Amino acid sequence: KNLFAMAVFLAAKRAKSTIFIEADAVDRVSKAIEVIANLNKKDPDDVALVFNGNRLGEKQTFEACGLKIEGDVVEPTVVAYVYKVEGTDDWEDVNITEVSDPQQAADMEQEPPAADPVA
């Protein structure tokens, strides 16, 4: 039996941020939303996942949304995460900044320089 048959690997992206999430295909979308909300100090009600242009229902399973690994493929599935526009019931547009320059990607991964202590 393939160990990855029921797994879901997500790369949830917004602007220049990517959050990698591993879940089971039978988990609800709300599980990933909670992870993203906690990491970004947001209310889970103000976070949504978008896949192929469609906002995923938080009560749906990943499998029901078509997010499931078949065979030995372990590349993460890219989904976008968006925030609710403050004070409205509207959602922001998907905004993913693709990093195509390897040096730019390396620069983004480096820690910012430590501040010099003030005497």
mmCIF file of C-alpha atoms in Angstrom:
data_model
loop_
_atom_site.group_PDB
_atom_site.id
_atom_site.type_symbol
_atom_site.label_atom_id
_atom_site.label_comp_id
_atom_site.label_asym_id
_atom_site.label_seq_id
_atom_site.Cartn_x
_atom_site.Cartn_y
_atom_site.Cartn_z
ATOM 1 C CA LYS A 1 0.000 0.000 0.000
ATOM 2 C CA ASN A 2 1.292 3.446 -0.887
ATOM 3 C CA LEU A 3 1.886 5.534 2.237
ATOM 4 C CA PHE A 4 1.162 8.746 0.342
ATOM 5 C CA ALA A 5 -2.114 7.582 -1.218
ATOM 6 C CA MET A 6 -4.286 9.540 1.205
ATOM 7 C CA ALA A 7 -1.933 12.418 1.917
ATOM 8 C CA VAL A 8 -2.242 15.995 0.736
ATOM 9 C CA PHE A 9 0.767 18.301 0.520
ATOM 10 C CA LEU A 10 -0.122 21.953 0.093
ATOM 11 C CA ALA A 11 1.958 25.013 -0.678
ATOM 12 C CA ALA A 12 -0.383 27.776 0.470
ATOM 13 C CA LYS A 13 0.752 31.080 -1.040
ATOM 14 C CA ARG A 14 -0.064 34.746 -0.561
ATOM 15 C CA ALA A 15 2.169 37.527 -1.941
ATOM 16 C CA LYS A 16 5.759 36.369 -1.164
ATOM 17 C CA SER A 17 4.765 33.981 1.643
ATOM 18 C CA THR A 18 4.445 30.215 1.317
ATOM 19 C CA ILE A 19 3.198 27.907 4.058
ATOM 20 C CA PHE A 20 3.721 24.179 3.546
ATOM 21 C CA ILE A 21 0.987 22.002 5.034
ATOM 22 C CA GLU A 22 0.664 18.230 5.153
ATOM 23 C CA ALA A 23 -2.790 16.786 5.794
ATOM 24 C CA ASP A 24 -4.850 13.705 5.086
ATOM 25 C CA ALA A 25 -7.175 13.729 2.084
ATOM 26 C CA VAL A 26 -10.097 13.137 4.463
ATOM 27 C CA ASP A 27 -9.251 16.205 6.601
ATOM 28 C CA ARG A 28 -11.482 19.245 6.233
ATOM 29 C CA VAL A 29 -10.194 22.389 4.519
ATOM 30 C CA SER A 30 -10.747 24.171 7.863
ATOM 31 C CA LYS A 31 -7.706 22.299 9.261
ATOM 32 C CA ALA A 32 -5.351 24.097 6.837
ATOM 33 C CA ILE A 33 -7.181 27.397 7.362
ATOM 34 C CA GLU A 34 -6.587 27.103 11.125
ATOM 35 C CA VAL A 35 -2.855 26.539 10.581
ATOM 36 C CA ILE A 36 -2.588 29.574 8.285
ATOM 37 C CA ALA A 37 -4.695 31.741 10.616
ATOM 38 C CA ASN A 38 -2.581 30.813 13.656
ATOM 39 C CA LEU A 39 0.698 31.509 11.863
ATOM 40 C CA ASN A 40 -0.564 34.900 10.656
ATOM 41 C CA LYS A 41 -2.430 35.865 13.858
ATOM 42 C CA LYS A 42 -5.745 36.023 11.987
ATOM 43 C CA ASP A 43 -9.230 34.813 12.855
ATOM 44 C CA PRO A 44 -9.888 31.576 10.891
ATOM 45 C CA ASP A 45 -13.180 33.134 9.704
ATOM 46 C CA ASP A 46 -11.071 35.764 7.903
ATOM 47 C CA VAL A 47 -8.941 33.247 5.941
ATOM 48 C CA ALA A 48 -9.937 31.219 2.875
ATOM 49 C CA LEU A 49 -8.173 28.831 0.492
ATOM 50 C CA VAL A 50 -8.455 29.218 -3.288
ATOM 51 C CA PHE A 51 -7.690 26.389 -5.728
ATOM 52 C CA ASN A 52 -8.031 26.788 -9.510
ATOM 53 C CA GLY A 53 -9.872 30.064 -9.002
ATOM 54 C CA ASN A 54 -12.467 28.620 -6.609
ATOM 55 C CA ARG A 55 -12.751 29.359 -2.900
ATOM 56 C CA LEU A 56 -12.801 26.025 -1.065
ATOM 57 C CA GLY A 57 -15.595 25.285 1.392
ATOM 58 C CA GLU A 58 -14.076 24.986 4.852
ATOM 59 C CA LYS A 59 -16.310 22.018 5.727
ATOM 60 C CA GLN A 60 -15.295 20.091 2.596
ATOM 61 C CA THR A 61 -12.556 17.472 2.709
ATOM 62 C CA PHE A 62 -9.452 17.970 0.575
ATOM 63 C CA GLU A 63 -10.425 14.864 -1.374
ATOM 64 C CA ALA A 64 -13.871 16.315 -2.153
ATOM 65 C CA CYS A 65 -12.107 19.440 -3.457
ATOM 66 C CA GLY A 66 -9.980 17.321 -5.807
ATOM 67 C CA LEU A 67 -6.807 17.735 -3.725
ATOM 68 C CA LYS A 68 -5.360 14.274 -3.331
ATOM 69 C CA ILE A 69 -2.070 12.674 -4.246
ATOM 70 C CA GLU A 70 -2.283 9.850 -6.735
ATOM 71 C CA GLY A 71 0.617 7.395 -6.970
ATOM 72 C CA ASP A 72 4.099 8.427 -5.900
ATOM 73 C CA VAL A 73 3.867 12.155 -6.664
ATOM 74 C CA VAL A 74 4.843 14.207 -3.627
ATOM 75 C CA GLU A 75 5.065 17.673 -5.180
ATOM 76 C CA PRO A 76 2.954 20.098 -3.166
ATOM 77 C CA THR A 77 -0.287 21.330 -4.689
ATOM 78 C CA VAL A 78 -0.253 25.123 -4.886
ATOM 79 C CA VAL A 79 -3.256 26.852 -3.363
ATOM 80 C CA ALA A 80 -3.676 30.529 -2.577
ATOM 81 C CA TYR A 81 -4.820 31.885 0.736
ATOM 82 C CA VAL A 82 -6.709 35.138 0.970
ATOM 83 C CA TYR A 83 -7.993 37.344 3.755
ATOM 84 C CA LYS A 84 -11.427 38.842 4.190
ATOM 85 C CA VAL A 85 -11.423 42.570 3.415
ATOM 86 C CA GLU A 86 -11.679 44.259 6.812
ATOM 87 C CA GLY A 87 -15.185 45.444 7.669
ATOM 88 C CA THR A 88 -16.820 43.619 4.738
ATOM 89 C CA ASP A 89 -17.910 40.137 3.689
ATOM 90 C CA ASP A 90 -15.707 40.389 0.587
ATOM 91 C CA TRP A 91 -12.465 38.498 0.021
ATOM 92 C CA GLU A 92 -9.270 40.025 -1.323
ATOM 93 C CA ASP A 93 -8.074 38.994 -4.771
ATOM 94 C CA VAL A 94 -5.527 36.213 -5.072
ATOM 95 C CA ASN A 95 -2.037 37.724 -4.993
ATOM 96 C CA ILE A 96 0.922 35.383 -5.464
ATOM 97 C CA THR A 97 4.328 36.862 -6.213
ATOM 98 C CA GLU A 98 6.286 34.333 -8.235
ATOM 99 C CA VAL A 99 10.000 34.333 -7.558
ATOM 100 C CA SER A 100 11.775 33.336 -10.748
ATOM 101 C CA ASP A 101 15.298 34.573 -10.013
ATOM 102 C CA PRO A 102 17.154 31.967 -7.884
ATOM 103 C CA GLN A 103 19.263 34.696 -6.243
ATOM 104 C CA GLN A 104 16.122 36.644 -5.334
ATOM 105 C CA ALA A 105 14.686 33.469 -3.783
ATOM 106 C CA ALA A 106 17.897 32.903 -1.815
ATOM 107 C CA ASP A 107 17.894 36.533 -0.624
ATOM 108 C CA MET A 108 14.310 36.192 0.591
ATOM 109 C CA GLU A 109 15.177 33.104 2.645
ATOM 110 C CA GLN A 110 18.071 34.746 4.506
ATOM 111 C CA GLU A 111 17.552 36.116 7.987
ATOM 112 C CA PRO A 112 17.576 39.890 8.217
ATOM 113 C CA PRO A 113 20.813 41.275 9.666
ATOM 114 C CA ALA A 114 20.838 41.641 13.446
ATOM 115 C CA ALA A 115 20.565 45.183 14.741
ATOM 116 C CA ASP A 116 23.662 46.575 16.395
ATOM 117 C CA PRO A 117 23.168 46.991 20.140
ATOM 118 C CA VAL A 118 22.685 50.594 21.165
ATOM 119 C CA ALA A 119 25.205 51.721 23.759
#
